Short mmCIF file of C-alpha atoms in Angstrom, two decimals:
data_model
loop_
_atom_site.label_atom_id
_atom_site.label_comp_id
_atom_site.label_asym_id
_atom_site.label_seq_id
_atom_site.Cartn_x
_atom_site.Cartn_y
_atom_site.Cartn_z
CA MET A 1 -0.17 0.06 0.58
CA ASP A 2 0.89 3.47 -0.83
CA ILE A 3 1.83 5.94 1.99
CA GLN A 4 -1.26 8.50 0.31
CA THR A 5 -3.87 5.65 0.75
CA LEU A 6 -2.95 4.59 3.98
CA SER A 7 -2.73 8.11 4.99
CA GLN A 8 -6.67 8.26 3.97
CA ILE A 9 -7.43 4.89 5.50
CA LYS A 10 -6.34 6.10 9.08
CA SER A 11 -9.56 8.47 8.94
CA LYS A 12 -11.87 5.32 8.99
CA PHE A 13 -10.20 3.93 12.11
CA VAL A 14 -10.31 4.83 15.91
CA ALA A 15 -6.54 3.81 17.52
CA ARG A 16 -5.84 3.19 20.78
CA GLN A 17 -2.37 2.99 22.74
CA VAL A 18 -2.01 0.27 25.17
CA ALA A 19 1.42 0.12 27.06
CA ASP A 20 4.02 0.86 23.83
CA GLU A 21 1.45 -0.54 21.56
CA LEU A 22 -1.12 0.31 19.52
CA VAL A 23 -4.64 -1.07 18.73
CA ILE A 24 -6.42 -0.22 15.77
CA VAL A 25 -10.37 -0.47 14.97
CA PRO A 26 -11.95 0.33 11.77
CA LEU A 27 -15.13 2.45 11.54
CA SER A 28 -17.54 0.17 10.42
CA GLY A 29 -21.35 0.31 8.32
CA ASN A 30 -21.54 -3.23 8.37
CA VAL A 31 -21.90 -6.56 10.69
CA ALA A 32 -19.30 -8.69 9.05
CA GLN A 33 -16.14 -5.79 9.80
CA MET A 34 -17.31 -5.21 13.66
CA ASN A 35 -14.97 -8.05 15.15
CA GLU A 36 -11.76 -7.12 13.25
CA LEU A 37 -9.31 -5.51 15.26
CA PHE A 38 -5.26 -5.19 14.57
CA THR A 39 -2.87 -4.30 17.03
CA LEU A 40 0.52 -2.44 15.61
CA ASN A 41 3.81 -2.89 17.91
CA GLU A 42 6.16 -0.46 19.19
CA THR A 43 7.32 0.19 15.38
CA GLY A 44 4.23 -0.17 13.68
CA LYS A 45 2.67 2.51 16.07
CA PHE A 46 5.53 5.11 15.38
CA ILE A 47 4.95 4.84 11.33
CA TRP A 48 1.09 4.88 11.89
CA GLU A 49 1.06 7.99 13.84
CA ASN A 50 3.64 10.06 11.90
CA ILE A 51 2.19 8.57 8.37
CA THR A 52 0.66 11.72 6.52
CA ASP A 53 -0.18 12.57 2.92
CA ASP A 54 3.20 14.38 1.83
CA LYS A 55 5.29 12.18 3.99
CA THR A 56 8.02 9.77 1.86
CA ALA A 57 9.04 6.42 2.89
CA GLU A 58 12.97 7.87 3.46
CA GLN A 59 11.52 10.72 5.24
CA LEU A 60 9.50 8.08 7.64
CA SER A 61 12.60 6.00 7.71
CA THR A 62 14.69 9.17 8.94
CA LEU A 63 12.21 9.85 11.82
CA MET A 64 12.89 6.19 12.94
CA THR A 65 16.53 6.38 13.33
CA GLU A 66 16.22 9.90 15.10
CA GLU A 67 13.53 7.46 17.59
CA PHE A 68 14.82 3.61 17.54
CA GLU A 69 18.80 3.06 17.23
CA ILE A 70 18.58 1.68 13.78
CA ASP A 71 20.46 2.70 10.93
CA GLN A 72 18.65 4.10 7.94
CA GLN A 73 18.91 1.07 5.51
CA THR A 74 16.80 -0.91 8.49
CA ALA A 75 14.88 1.71 8.79
CA LEU A 76 13.86 1.45 5.65
CA ARG A 77 13.17 -1.83 5.00
CA ASP A 78 11.22 -1.58 8.09
CA VAL A 79 8.81 1.14 6.50
CA GLU A 80 8.28 -1.20 3.21
CA ALA A 81 7.76 -4.31 5.13
CA PHE A 82 5.22 -2.05 7.21
CA LEU A 83 2.98 -0.66 3.94
CA LYS A 84 3.36 -4.01 2.78
CA GLN A 85 1.13 -5.63 5.68
CA MET A 86 -0.90 -2.63 5.57
CA ASN A 87 -2.47 -4.30 2.14
CA LEU A 88 -4.70 -6.47 4.67
CA LEU A 89 -6.70 -2.86 5.39
CA GLU A 90 -6.95 -2.09 1.19
CA LYS A 91 -10.91 -3.11 2.04
CA TYR A 92 -11.03 -0.23 3.89
CA ASN A 93 -10.08 2.25 1.11
CA ASN A 94 -13.92 3.19 -0.20
CA MET B 1 -45.57 -15.68 25.47
CA ASN B 2 -46.46 -13.86 28.93
CA GLN B 3 -48.75 -10.96 29.22
CA PHE B 4 -46.82 -8.26 31.11
CA GLY B 5 -49.72 -5.72 31.41
CA PHE B 6 -49.26 -2.32 30.42
CA ASN B 7 -46.34 -0.91 33.03
CA PHE B 8 -43.58 -2.74 34.70
CA LYS B 9 -39.64 -2.74 35.38
CA ILE B 10 -37.00 -5.19 34.45
CA SER B 11 -33.75 -5.13 35.57
CA ILE B 12 -30.45 -6.40 33.41
CA ALA B 13 -27.47 -5.73 34.70
CA GLU B 14 -28.67 -3.97 37.68
CA ILE B 15 -29.79 -1.70 35.11
CA VAL B 16 -33.70 -0.87 35.65
CA PHE B 17 -36.24 -0.39 32.37
CA HIS B 18 -39.65 1.13 33.21
CA VAL B 19 -41.62 -0.55 30.19
CA PHE B 20 -44.81 1.00 29.61
CA SER B 21 -47.48 1.50 26.53
CA GLN B 22 -51.46 2.14 26.03
CA LYS B 23 -51.99 -1.72 25.32
CA ALA B 24 -50.98 -4.57 27.20
CA ILE B 25 -47.45 -5.66 26.47
CA GLU B 26 -46.83 -9.26 25.83
CA LEU B 27 -42.80 -10.65 26.02
CA GLU B 28 -40.67 -13.79 25.65
CA GLU B 29 -40.58 -15.92 28.99
CA GLY B 30 -37.13 -15.31 29.69
CA TYR B 31 -37.85 -11.82 30.51
CA VAL B 32 -39.84 -12.97 33.65
CA PRO B 33 -37.00 -13.86 36.11
CA PHE B 34 -36.13 -10.08 35.58
CA LEU B 35 -38.89 -8.55 36.75
CA ALA B 36 -38.03 -5.66 39.24
CA ASP B 37 -39.75 -3.71 41.83
CA VAL B 38 -42.27 -1.27 40.13
CA GLU B 39 -40.59 1.51 42.67
CA ALA B 40 -36.97 0.35 41.69
CA ASN B 41 -35.40 4.27 40.08
CA THR B 42 -35.87 3.87 36.54
CA ASP B 43 -32.49 4.18 34.43
CA ILE B 44 -34.19 3.93 30.97
CA GLN B 45 -37.39 4.18 29.57
CA VAL B 46 -39.00 2.47 27.07
CA GLU B 47 -42.00 3.81 25.33
CA CYS B 48 -44.17 0.74 23.53
CA PHE B 49 -46.86 1.24 20.67
CA HIS B 50 -48.59 -1.84 18.76
CA GLN B 51 -48.66 -0.33 15.60
CA LEU B 52 -45.62 0.59 13.15
CA PRO B 53 -45.29 4.79 12.22
CA GLU B 54 -45.11 6.69 9.32
CA THR B 55 -41.60 6.80 9.12
CA ASP B 56 -40.09 7.44 5.43
CA LEU B 57 -36.66 5.91 5.89
CA ALA B 58 -35.07 7.31 2.79
CA LYS B 59 -35.14 10.86 3.69
CA LEU B 60 -33.01 9.47 7.04
CA ASN B 61 -29.10 8.08 7.19
CA LEU B 62 -28.10 4.95 6.60
CA LEU B 63 -25.16 4.62 9.71
CA PHE B 64 -25.47 0.71 9.89
CA GLU B 65 -27.00 -2.49 8.59
CA ALA B 66 -26.42 -6.08 10.11
CA LYS B 67 -27.07 -8.22 7.60
CA ASN B 68 -25.72 -11.68 4.99
CA GLU B 69 -26.43 -12.40 1.50
CA GLU B 70 -29.81 -13.58 2.45
CA GLN B 71 -31.33 -10.99 4.52
CA ARG B 72 -31.53 -8.17 6.37
CA PHE B 73 -31.52 -8.40 10.18
CA TYR B 74 -31.57 -4.91 11.29
CA SER B 75 -30.81 -1.18 10.37
CA ILE B 76 -29.85 1.93 11.60
CA TYR B 77 -30.45 5.65 10.89
CA GLU B 78 -29.65 8.97 12.25
CA ASN B 79 -32.31 10.56 13.73
CA ALA B 80 -32.84 14.07 14.73
CA ASP B 81 -32.23 12.93 18.25
CA GLY B 82 -30.54 9.89 18.03
CA TYR B 83 -31.11 6.93 16.21
CA CYS B 84 -33.99 5.29 14.42
CA PHE B 85 -33.57 0.88 14.43
CA VAL B 86 -35.68 -0.84 11.64
CA ILE B 87 -36.02 -4.54 12.46
CA TYR B 88 -36.97 -7.13 9.76
CA ASN B 89 -38.95 -10.37 10.49
CA GLN B 90 -36.42 -13.28 10.32
CA GLN B 91 -39.57 -15.58 8.88
CA GLN B 92 -40.52 -13.11 6.46
CA LYS B 93 -38.32 -10.92 3.91
CA ASP B 94 -37.88 -7.88 4.38
CA GLU B 95 -41.02 -7.48 6.21
CA ILE B 96 -40.77 -4.25 8.77
CA GLN B 97 -41.18 -6.28 12.67
CA GLN B 98 -40.38 -3.12 14.60
CA ILE B 99 -39.00 0.17 14.27
CA ALA B 100 -37.25 1.85 17.24
CA PHE B 101 -36.13 5.18 18.31
CA LEU B 102 -33.53 5.78 21.29
CA ASN B 103 -32.29 9.20 21.75
CA SER B 104 -29.07 10.38 21.95
CA SER B 105 -28.50 9.93 25.51
CA PHE B 106 -29.36 6.46 25.51
CA ASN B 107 -32.19 6.27 28.34
CA TYR B 108 -35.38 6.76 26.26
CA TRP B 109 -36.85 3.77 23.72
CA LYS B 110 -39.89 4.10 21.50
CA ILE B 111 -40.74 0.68 19.92
CA TYR B 112 -43.40 1.02 17.80
CA SER B 113 -43.84 -2.99 17.16
CA ARG B 114 -46.29 -5.14 14.33
CA THR B 115 -47.67 -6.86 17.31
CA ALA B 116 -47.58 -6.97 21.26
CA LEU B 117 -44.39 -8.80 21.31
CA ALA B 118 -42.68 -5.44 21.69
CA LEU B 119 -38.77 -6.87 22.09
CA LYS B 120 -39.88 -9.68 19.77
CA TYR B 121 -35.86 -10.93 18.65
CA PRO B 122 -33.72 -8.94 17.55
CA MET B 123 -35.05 -6.17 19.49
CA GLY B 124 -34.09 -7.58 22.73
CA PRO B 125 -30.55 -8.10 22.42
CA ILE B 126 -30.43 -4.97 20.86
CA LEU B 127 -31.73 -3.11 23.60
CA MET B 128 -29.44 -5.05 25.82
CA HIS B 129 -26.34 -3.81 23.62
CA TYR B 130 -27.17 0.06 23.75
CA LEU B 131 -27.68 -0.36 27.33
CA THR B 132 -23.84 -0.84 27.58
CA LEU B 133 -23.63 2.68 25.63
CA TYR B 134 -25.89 4.27 28.54
CA THR B 135 -23.13 2.87 31.46
CA ASP B 136 -19.61 0.98 31.56
CA ALA B 137 -20.75 -2.16 30.41
CA VAL B 138 -20.14 -4.46 27.41
CA LEU B 139 -22.36 -7.17 26.14
CA MET B 140 -19.96 -10.24 25.00
CA HIS B 141 -20.18 -13.37 23.16
CA ALA B 142 -19.24 -15.27 25.82
CA SER B 143 -19.79 -18.07 28.94
CA CYS B 144 -19.01 -17.82 32.33
CA ALA B 145 -18.37 -19.96 35.44
CA PHE B 146 -18.50 -18.99 39.13
CA ASP B 147 -16.74 -21.59 41.31
CA GLY B 148 -18.18 -19.19 44.80
CA LYS B 149 -15.03 -17.44 44.99
CA LYS B 150 -13.92 -16.41 40.92
CA GLY B 151 -15.99 -15.33 38.15
CA ARG B 152 -14.40 -17.22 34.97
CA MET B 153 -15.17 -16.07 31.37
CA PHE B 154 -14.56 -18.06 28.31
CA SER B 155 -14.62 -16.52 25.33
CA GLY B 156 -13.71 -17.39 21.51
CA PHE B 157 -15.69 -17.71 17.69
CA SER B 158 -18.58 -20.04 17.81
CA GLY B 159 -17.99 -23.73 18.01
CA VAL B 160 -14.53 -23.38 20.18
CA GLY B 161 -16.05 -24.96 22.84
CA LYS B 162 -18.21 -22.36 25.07
CA SER B 163 -20.89 -24.58 26.01
CA THR B 164 -18.47 -27.87 26.34
CA MET B 165 -16.63 -25.46 28.82
CA SER B 166 -19.79 -24.79 31.01
CA MET B 167 -20.80 -28.30 31.22
CA ILE B 168 -17.50 -29.50 32.89
CA TRP B 169 -17.66 -26.13 34.84
CA ALA B 170 -21.29 -26.90 36.01
CA LYS B 171 -20.23 -30.48 36.92
CA SER B 172 -17.22 -29.49 38.91
CA GLY B 173 -20.13 -27.60 40.87
CA SER B 174 -19.54 -24.04 39.59
CA GLN B 175 -22.67 -22.14 38.63
CA ILE B 176 -22.81 -21.20 35.44
CA ILE B 177 -23.84 -17.42 34.21
CA ASN B 178 -24.34 -17.84 31.02
CA ASP B 179 -22.83 -20.17 28.04
CA ASP B 180 -23.87 -17.69 25.23
CA ARG B 181 -24.26 -13.88 25.76
CA LEU B 182 -23.05 -11.88 29.07
CA VAL B 183 -22.33 -8.53 29.83
CA ILE B 184 -19.68 -7.15 31.94
CA ARG B 185 -20.11 -3.87 33.85
CA LYS B 186 -17.77 -2.03 35.77
CA LEU B 187 -19.15 -0.84 39.46
CA ASN B 188 -17.02 0.49 42.14
CA GLY B 189 -14.15 -0.10 40.33
CA GLN B 190 -14.80 -3.96 40.12
CA PHE B 191 -16.01 -5.48 37.07
CA PHE B 192 -18.59 -7.62 37.77
CA VAL B 193 -20.37 -10.62 34.70
CA TYR B 194 -24.60 -10.66 34.18
CA ASN B 195 -26.67 -12.72 32.24
CA THR B 196 -29.41 -11.62 30.53
CA PRO B 197 -32.64 -12.47 29.16
CA MET B 198 -32.63 -15.13 27.07
CA TYR B 199 -35.33 -17.24 25.12
CA TYR B 200 -35.19 -19.72 27.67
CA VAL B 201 -36.31 -19.33 31.94
CA ASP B 202 -33.07 -18.51 33.61
CA ILE B 203 -33.01 -16.28 36.90
CA SER B 204 -31.16 -13.41 36.77
CA LYS B 205 -27.31 -14.11 38.14
CA LYS B 206 -24.43 -11.81 38.98
CA ALA B 207 -20.87 -12.87 39.07
CA PRO B 208 -17.43 -11.15 39.62
CA LEU B 209 -14.72 -11.02 36.64
CA ASN B 210 -11.56 -12.57 38.02
CA ALA B 211 -10.56 -14.46 34.66
CA ILE B 212 -10.66 -14.06 30.96
CA TYR B 213 -10.00 -17.37 28.79
CA LEU B 214 -10.22 -17.53 24.96
CA ILE B 215 -10.34 -20.63 24.57
CA CYS B 216 -10.15 -23.42 21.78
CA HIS B 217 -10.19 -27.39 21.57
CA TYR B 218 -6.45 -28.71 21.68
CA PRO B 219 -4.81 -31.87 22.10
CA GLU B 220 -3.92 -30.69 25.70
CA ASN B 221 -3.98 -28.21 28.02
CA LYS B 222 -2.12 -25.30 27.50
CA ALA B 223 -2.87 -21.29 28.52
CA ASN B 224 -0.51 -18.41 27.31
CA LYS B 225 -0.83 -15.29 29.48
CA VAL B 226 -1.02 -12.59 26.67
CA SER B 227 -1.39 -8.67 27.98
CA GLY B 228 -1.40 -5.44 26.54
CA ALA B 229 -2.68 -4.56 22.91
CA ILE B 230 -2.63 -8.14 21.79
CA ALA B 231 -4.99 -8.92 25.64
CA VAL B 232 -7.26 -5.82 24.41
CA SER B 233 -7.98 -6.47 20.79
CA LYS B 234 -8.32 -10.20 21.53
CA VAL B 235 -10.82 -9.50 23.82
CA MET B 236 -12.27 -7.02 22.73
CA ALA B 237 -13.27 -9.15 19.23
CA PHE B 238 -15.61 -11.01 20.96
CA CYS B 239 -17.69 -7.78 21.99
CA ILE B 240 -21.04 -7.46 20.31
CA GLN B 241 -20.87 -3.95 19.20
CA ASN B 242 -21.85 -1.71 16.22
CA ASN B 243 -18.62 -0.06 15.24
CA PHE B 244 -20.53 2.96 12.74
CA ASP B 245 -19.28 5.91 15.52
CA LYS B 246 -16.18 6.82 16.67
CA SER B 247 -16.97 7.89 20.16
CA PHE B 248 -18.58 4.19 20.59
CA ILE B 249 -15.81 2.53 19.81
CA ASN B 250 -13.75 4.97 22.11
CA LYS B 251 -15.85 4.02 24.82
CA ARG B 252 -15.24 0.45 24.28
CA LEU B 253 -11.33 0.50 24.07
CA ASP B 254 -11.27 2.68 27.00
CA PHE B 255 -13.52 -0.55 28.98
CA PHE B 256 -11.41 -3.14 27.96
CA SER B 257 -8.13 -1.72 28.08
CA GLU B 258 -8.76 -1.05 31.86
CA LEU B 259 -10.29 -4.19 31.98
CA CYS B 260 -7.36 -6.37 30.14
CA ALA B 261 -5.36 -4.21 32.68
CA ILE B 262 -6.59 -5.72 35.91
CA THR B 263 -7.64 -9.11 34.53
CA PRO B 264 -5.49 -11.68 33.58
CA VAL B 265 -6.00 -13.23 30.20
CA TYR B 266 -5.05 -16.32 28.72
CA GLU B 267 -5.02 -17.71 25.06
CA LEU B 268 -5.91 -21.47 26.24
CA GLY B 269 -6.44 -24.63 24.86
CA PHE B 270 -8.11 -27.23 26.13
CA VAL B 271 -9.47 -31.09 26.48
CA PRO B 272 -12.56 -30.94 26.80
CA ASP B 273 -12.88 -33.43 30.18
CA SER B 274 -12.67 -32.15 33.88
CA SER B 275 -8.91 -31.93 33.59
CA VAL B 276 -9.11 -28.27 32.37
CA VAL B 277 -10.85 -26.98 35.69
CA THR B 278 -7.66 -28.57 37.62
CA TYR B 279 -5.48 -27.43 35.12
CA ILE B 280 -6.74 -23.78 35.19
CA THR B 281 -6.77 -23.73 39.36
CA GLU B 282 -3.57 -24.68 39.15
CA ASN B 283 -1.98 -22.40 36.88
CA GLU B 284 -3.93 -19.45 38.40
CA LYS B 285 -2.31 -20.51 41.23
CA GLN B 286 1.09 -20.59 39.92
CA GLY B 287 -0.09 -16.93 38.55
#
C-alpha cells in the first residue's frame, strides 16, 4: 500500500495506545467487519502515527532513526515491510 | 408468551428499564425472572406502541446494516435526536417487525411493533447492547462459570467450546452465569458479569470477573497469558458491537483497556474433560 492511501485510510480507524503498542479498530457500516481489530507493535505504531499525505518512505525512515537505534537502511526496510502488511486494510479504502 | 401488563420494570445488569404502553405488552418468558420492583429507580424508559409509525426511511441517513447474503436483520439510521432502528422479521423477508427510536443519551426508547411482542428477537438483544452505551459496560459473546470465589469468562468464535466448557465447570460444582451472552459491567472500580434474558427461563445472576480465557480445542491443556494491546484486541473481538461511531469505539477501547489491565487474560487450548478445571486452578495459583 502506498503512503497516501494509508494516510487516507487512517481516518476510518480509531486508534488507542495500550502500553507501547496500538490497537486500531475500523469504523464499520456493517456487521461483517465489526469484530476486526488490529494491533501494531512499537515500530508499527510509530510509523502509523507519523504517516501523512506528504511524507515519503525515506522521510519516515529518517524519523525512525531519530526515534530508535537503527540505521537508515534498516529503517527503510521496516517502513516498506509495514506498508506491505497494511495491504490487508485495503478493503477499508472505499 | 407472557402478558406483562401496561407498566412494569425489568432489571438487566442492575440497569432498570421502565417498560410502558397504552396496550398490554407481551414478552418472551425469558424476561420473567428479570422483572424488577415497580418502585425501583428507573435508568432507561421504554415506551411501546402496537403499531408501526409512518416513517420515510429514504429521508434518513443509513449508518449501519446487520445483514447476510440472504436477508437483513436490522438497519440503523441517524435520527434528529439519536437513532432509528428498523428490525426485520426473520421469517418473512423484508417485512418490518419493529421500528424503534433511541435518544442520543441512550435512556429513552420508543418501540413501535407490529404485534404486542414488543421485544421480539432481535429487539431485546439490541436493547441490551445499547444499555452498554448508557453505562460502563459491554455485551459479550462468551460464557462464564462462578465457583463461589472466582468468575471465569470463556470466549471465542462459535464452535470453540464455550458450552462444553460451561458443562465441565457445572459438573465440578460451579454456577454457570450463561453460556452464550453476558454483560460485563464496571461497578465501584470492579468488574462483574451478568446474564441477560434469553429465549429460555433462567434466574438473574451476577459474578465477579476474575479471569478471561480465549479458548479453542487442543490435544492438551495449555494456557498462554497475553497482555497489553494483544489482550485488548483479542477480548474486544468478542464484544457485540456496532462500530459505526467513533465515540462508541473509544468508549469500548477505554473499557477493555481498563479491564485487561486488571484482569488476567489467557489463550487456552483445552481438552474437553474435567482435567481442564484442575489445570486452570493450578495454573492460576502459579500466576
